[in-house]
Amino acid sequence: MNTRFLPFLIFAALVALPVAADAKKPAAAAHGTPSGPKKIGEFGDWVAATHQEGGQTVCYAFTRAQTSAPALSGRGPVILTVTERASGRDSVAIEAGLTYAANAAVTVQVDRTALEFYTAGRNAFARDGKAAVAAFDKAARAIARSPAPKEVADTFSLKGFGDAYKAIVKACPAK
């Protein structure tokens, strides 16, 4: 499942690039081709989109880290994503922009709730996606703390999460 998650994380990074970059692209590229990712909408600091995977629609919402400390040279985009698909609901992941050490653990603090994430390569996945979604819906920000290569804290805005989540659930209803 982790390798299937990577293509739309890459898309998420591309969609989240500054608006100036989008102005240079043709309209079809900015909004996806008929068989590629399609933007549902922007909701505060979150973007909701869909793409096709094995003939099934996959819906996801994502946001980029507002701050990362300390800044690490060569680090790629840091993106928090929630995904809905027919085969699984409330999958929550972080694309770290760096490779985690083997068996690293990431803790995401959302108000008073500490969420545990496990890592695989450049991604961290919530052990309990449903709990993560519930926490995100009631808070203003989430702070992910990871140990690799040294402790890094990434802060994500949750402004607009609730509306983005409703949009992806509507686009990909549970079966």
mmCIF file of C-alpha atoms in Angstrom:
data_model
loop_
_atom_site.group_PDB
_atom_site.id
_atom_site.type_symbol
_atom_site.label_atom_id
_atom_site.label_comp_id
_atom_site.label_asym_id
_atom_site.label_seq_id
_atom_site.Cartn_x
_atom_site.Cartn_y
_atom_site.Cartn_z
ATOM 1 C CA MET A 1 0.000 0.000 0.000
ATOM 2 C CA ASN A 2 2.850 2.414 0.741
ATOM 3 C CA THR A 3 4.174 2.364 -2.831
ATOM 4 C CA ARG A 4 0.700 3.038 -4.231
ATOM 5 C CA PHE A 5 0.567 6.157 -2.051
ATOM 6 C CA LEU A 6 3.667 7.736 -3.615
ATOM 7 C CA PRO A 7 2.204 8.843 -7.013
ATOM 8 C CA PHE A 8 -0.392 11.128 -5.501
ATOM 9 C CA LEU A 9 2.042 12.454 -2.905
ATOM 10 C CA ILE A 10 4.176 13.527 -5.841
ATOM 11 C CA PHE A 11 1.091 15.121 -7.408
ATOM 12 C CA ALA A 12 0.352 16.815 -4.089
ATOM 13 C CA ALA A 13 3.804 18.387 -4.122
ATOM 14 C CA LEU A 14 3.276 19.611 -7.670
ATOM 15 C CA VAL A 15 -0.172 21.091 -7.008
ATOM 16 C CA ALA A 16 1.081 22.812 -3.886
ATOM 17 C CA LEU A 17 3.818 24.723 -5.752
ATOM 18 C CA PRO A 18 3.468 28.496 -5.752
ATOM 19 C CA VAL A 19 0.789 30.046 -7.928
ATOM 20 C CA ALA A 20 3.451 31.711 -10.052
ATOM 21 C CA ALA A 21 4.597 28.315 -11.271
ATOM 22 C CA ASP A 22 1.012 27.410 -12.205
ATOM 23 C CA ALA A 23 0.713 30.553 -14.320
ATOM 24 C CA LYS A 24 3.410 29.204 -16.632
ATOM 25 C CA LYS A 25 1.597 25.872 -17.180
ATOM 26 C CA PRO A 26 -1.274 25.239 -19.579
ATOM 27 C CA ALA A 27 -4.663 25.124 -17.849
ATOM 28 C CA ALA A 28 -4.997 21.363 -18.434
ATOM 29 C CA ALA A 29 -1.712 20.680 -16.630
ATOM 30 C CA ALA A 30 -2.696 22.792 -13.626
ATOM 31 C CA HIS A 31 -6.012 20.968 -13.199
ATOM 32 C CA GLY A 32 -5.068 17.471 -14.358
ATOM 33 C CA THR A 33 -5.778 15.618 -17.541
ATOM 34 C CA PRO A 34 -8.935 13.528 -17.982
ATOM 35 C CA SER A 35 -7.142 10.414 -16.651
ATOM 36 C CA GLY A 36 -4.794 12.247 -14.247
ATOM 37 C CA PRO A 37 -5.307 14.003 -10.925
ATOM 38 C CA LYS A 38 -8.189 16.459 -10.721
ATOM 39 C CA LYS A 39 -8.494 19.250 -8.210
ATOM 40 C CA ILE A 40 -11.799 19.330 -6.301
ATOM 41 C CA GLY A 41 -11.067 22.646 -4.634
ATOM 42 C CA GLU A 42 -9.068 24.689 -2.157
ATOM 43 C CA PHE A 43 -10.281 24.955 1.429
ATOM 44 C CA GLY A 44 -8.275 27.332 3.595
ATOM 45 C CA ASP A 45 -4.755 25.884 3.664
ATOM 46 C CA TRP A 46 -5.875 22.513 2.223
ATOM 47 C CA VAL A 47 -6.344 21.269 -1.343
ATOM 48 C CA ALA A 48 -8.704 18.395 -2.205
ATOM 49 C CA ALA A 49 -8.221 16.283 -5.338
ATOM 50 C CA THR A 50 -8.929 12.910 -6.949
ATOM 51 C CA HIS A 51 -7.069 10.529 -9.230
ATOM 52 C CA GLN A 52 -7.680 7.114 -10.746
ATOM 53 C CA GLU A 53 -5.863 4.067 -9.393
ATOM 54 C CA GLY A 54 -6.584 0.642 -10.856
ATOM 55 C CA GLY A 55 -9.900 1.887 -12.255
ATOM 56 C CA GLN A 56 -11.009 3.207 -8.859
ATOM 57 C CA THR A 57 -11.300 6.835 -7.773
ATOM 58 C CA VAL A 58 -8.970 7.844 -4.955
ATOM 59 C CA CYS A 59 -9.719 11.098 -3.111
ATOM 60 C CA TYR A 60 -7.261 13.001 -0.975
ATOM 61 C CA ALA A 61 -6.708 16.312 0.764
ATOM 62 C CA PHE A 62 -3.299 17.756 1.537
ATOM 63 C CA THR A 63 -1.412 20.709 2.954
ATOM 64 C CA ARG A 64 2.240 21.691 3.003
ATOM 65 C CA ALA A 65 4.167 22.349 6.212
ATOM 66 C CA GLN A 66 4.001 26.035 7.142
ATOM 67 C CA THR A 67 7.263 25.821 9.070
ATOM 68 C CA SER A 68 10.027 23.276 9.547
ATOM 69 C CA ALA A 69 12.720 23.640 12.179
ATOM 70 C CA PRO A 70 15.554 23.305 11.891
ATOM 71 C CA ALA A 71 15.862 23.921 8.154
ATOM 72 C CA LEU A 72 17.718 21.033 6.513
ATOM 73 C CA SER A 73 19.701 21.526 3.321
ATOM 74 C CA GLY A 74 18.361 19.533 0.379
ATOM 75 C CA ARG A 75 15.078 18.641 2.036
ATOM 76 C CA GLY A 76 12.113 18.281 -0.297
ATOM 77 C CA PRO A 77 8.513 19.376 0.273
ATOM 78 C CA VAL A 78 6.846 18.273 3.516
ATOM 79 C CA ILE A 79 3.197 17.348 2.908
ATOM 80 C CA LEU A 80 0.409 16.047 5.170
ATOM 81 C CA THR A 81 -2.227 14.024 3.284
ATOM 82 C CA VAL A 82 -5.526 12.317 4.157
ATOM 83 C CA THR A 83 -6.758 9.741 1.623
ATOM 84 C CA GLU A 84 -10.094 8.032 1.021
ATOM 85 C CA ARG A 85 -10.435 4.989 -1.239
ATOM 86 C CA ALA A 86 -12.927 2.156 -1.527
ATOM 87 C CA SER A 87 -10.429 -0.273 0.035
ATOM 88 C CA GLY A 88 -9.483 1.968 2.956
ATOM 89 C CA ARG A 89 -10.720 5.039 4.758
ATOM 90 C CA ASP A 90 -8.868 7.807 6.582
ATOM 91 C CA SER A 91 -5.326 6.976 5.535
ATOM 92 C CA VAL A 92 -3.118 9.745 6.954
ATOM 93 C CA ALA A 93 0.476 10.207 5.805
ATOM 94 C CA ILE A 94 3.352 12.657 5.832
ATOM 95 C CA GLU A 95 5.794 12.958 2.937
ATOM 96 C CA ALA A 96 8.898 14.058 4.850
ATOM 97 C CA GLY A 97 11.104 15.400 2.091
ATOM 98 C CA LEU A 98 13.879 13.201 3.480
ATOM 99 C CA THR A 99 14.431 9.523 4.171
ATOM 100 C CA TYR A 100 13.661 8.402 7.696
ATOM 101 C CA ALA A 101 16.051 6.145 9.573
ATOM 102 C CA ALA A 102 14.936 2.513 9.757
ATOM 103 C CA ASN A 103 12.218 1.961 12.382
ATOM 104 C CA ALA A 104 11.931 5.682 13.145
ATOM 105 C CA ALA A 105 8.781 6.877 14.870
ATOM 106 C CA VAL A 106 7.060 10.197 14.295
ATOM 107 C CA THR A 107 4.754 11.845 16.819
ATOM 108 C CA VAL A 108 2.140 14.321 15.631
ATOM 109 C CA GLN A 109 0.836 16.629 18.342
ATOM 110 C CA VAL A 110 -2.677 18.000 17.743
ATOM 111 C CA ASP A 111 -3.697 20.126 20.732
ATOM 112 C CA ARG A 112 -3.501 17.645 23.637
ATOM 113 C CA THR A 113 -3.633 14.550 21.441
ATOM 114 C CA ALA A 114 -0.384 12.773 20.530
ATOM 115 C CA LEU A 115 -0.699 10.605 17.417
ATOM 116 C CA GLU A 116 1.819 7.882 16.585
ATOM 117 C CA PHE A 117 3.065 7.423 13.024
ATOM 118 C CA TYR A 118 5.325 4.651 11.693
ATOM 119 C CA THR A 119 7.809 5.295 8.903
ATOM 120 C CA ALA A 120 8.746 3.707 5.595
ATOM 121 C CA GLY A 121 11.339 5.441 3.430
ATOM 122 C CA ARG A 122 10.313 9.081 2.971
ATOM 123 C CA ASN A 123 6.810 8.634 4.420
ATOM 124 C CA ALA A 124 5.223 8.395 7.852
ATOM 125 C CA PHE A 125 1.779 6.802 8.283
ATOM 126 C CA ALA A 126 -0.741 7.236 11.104
ATOM 127 C CA ARG A 127 -1.284 4.073 13.118
ATOM 128 C CA ASP A 128 -4.897 5.209 13.673
ATOM 129 C CA GLY A 129 -6.117 7.325 10.766
ATOM 130 C CA LYS A 130 -9.625 7.698 12.159
ATOM 131 C CA ALA A 131 -8.248 9.214 15.390
ATOM 132 C CA ALA A 132 -5.978 11.514 13.380
ATOM 133 C CA VAL A 133 -8.893 12.782 11.256
ATOM 134 C CA ALA A 134 -11.002 13.378 14.386
ATOM 135 C CA ALA A 135 -8.165 15.336 16.006
ATOM 136 C CA PHE A 136 -7.467 17.385 12.856
ATOM 137 C CA ASP A 137 -11.136 18.357 12.602
ATOM 138 C CA LYS A 138 -11.098 20.050 16.022
ATOM 139 C CA ALA A 139 -7.722 21.825 15.994
ATOM 140 C CA ALA A 140 -5.901 24.718 14.347
ATOM 141 C CA ARG A 141 -2.516 23.065 13.787
ATOM 142 C CA ALA A 142 -0.567 19.829 13.934
ATOM 143 C CA ILE A 143 3.124 19.526 14.771
ATOM 144 C CA ALA A 144 5.026 16.477 13.534
ATOM 145 C CA ARG A 145 8.242 15.643 15.368
ATOM 146 C CA SER A 146 10.603 13.236 13.672
ATOM 147 C CA PRO A 147 14.048 11.971 14.689
ATOM 148 C CA ALA A 148 15.737 11.775 11.288
ATOM 149 C CA PRO A 149 18.427 12.816 10.623
ATOM 150 C CA LYS A 150 18.121 14.940 13.751
ATOM 151 C CA GLU A 151 14.931 16.047 15.479
ATOM 152 C CA VAL A 152 12.804 18.092 13.089
ATOM 153 C CA ALA A 153 9.483 19.769 13.880
ATOM 154 C CA ASP A 154 7.080 20.398 10.987
ATOM 155 C CA THR A 155 4.011 22.553 11.647
ATOM 156 C CA PHE A 156 0.892 22.118 9.507
ATOM 157 C CA SER A 157 -2.128 24.412 9.432
ATOM 158 C CA LEU A 158 -5.457 22.642 9.865
ATOM 159 C CA LYS A 159 -7.407 25.688 8.633
ATOM 160 C CA GLY A 160 -9.893 24.367 6.074
ATOM 161 C CA PHE A 161 -9.274 20.704 6.905
ATOM 162 C CA GLY A 162 -12.907 20.008 7.840
ATOM 163 C CA ASP A 163 -14.250 21.332 4.527
ATOM 164 C CA ALA A 164 -11.530 19.591 2.499
ATOM 165 C CA TYR A 165 -12.282 16.331 4.313
ATOM 166 C CA LYS A 166 -16.025 16.685 3.630
ATOM 167 C CA ALA A 167 -15.233 17.259 -0.060
ATOM 168 C CA ILE A 168 -13.149 14.085 -0.396
ATOM 169 C CA VAL A 169 -15.661 11.980 1.545
ATOM 170 C CA LYS A 170 -18.414 13.260 -0.756
ATOM 171 C CA ALA A 171 -16.299 12.525 -3.864
ATOM 172 C CA CYS A 172 -15.369 9.046 -2.567
ATOM 173 C CA PRO A 173 -18.230 7.861 -0.356
ATOM 174 C CA ALA A 174 -17.806 4.734 1.763
ATOM 175 C CA LYS A 175 -19.227 1.596 0.174
#
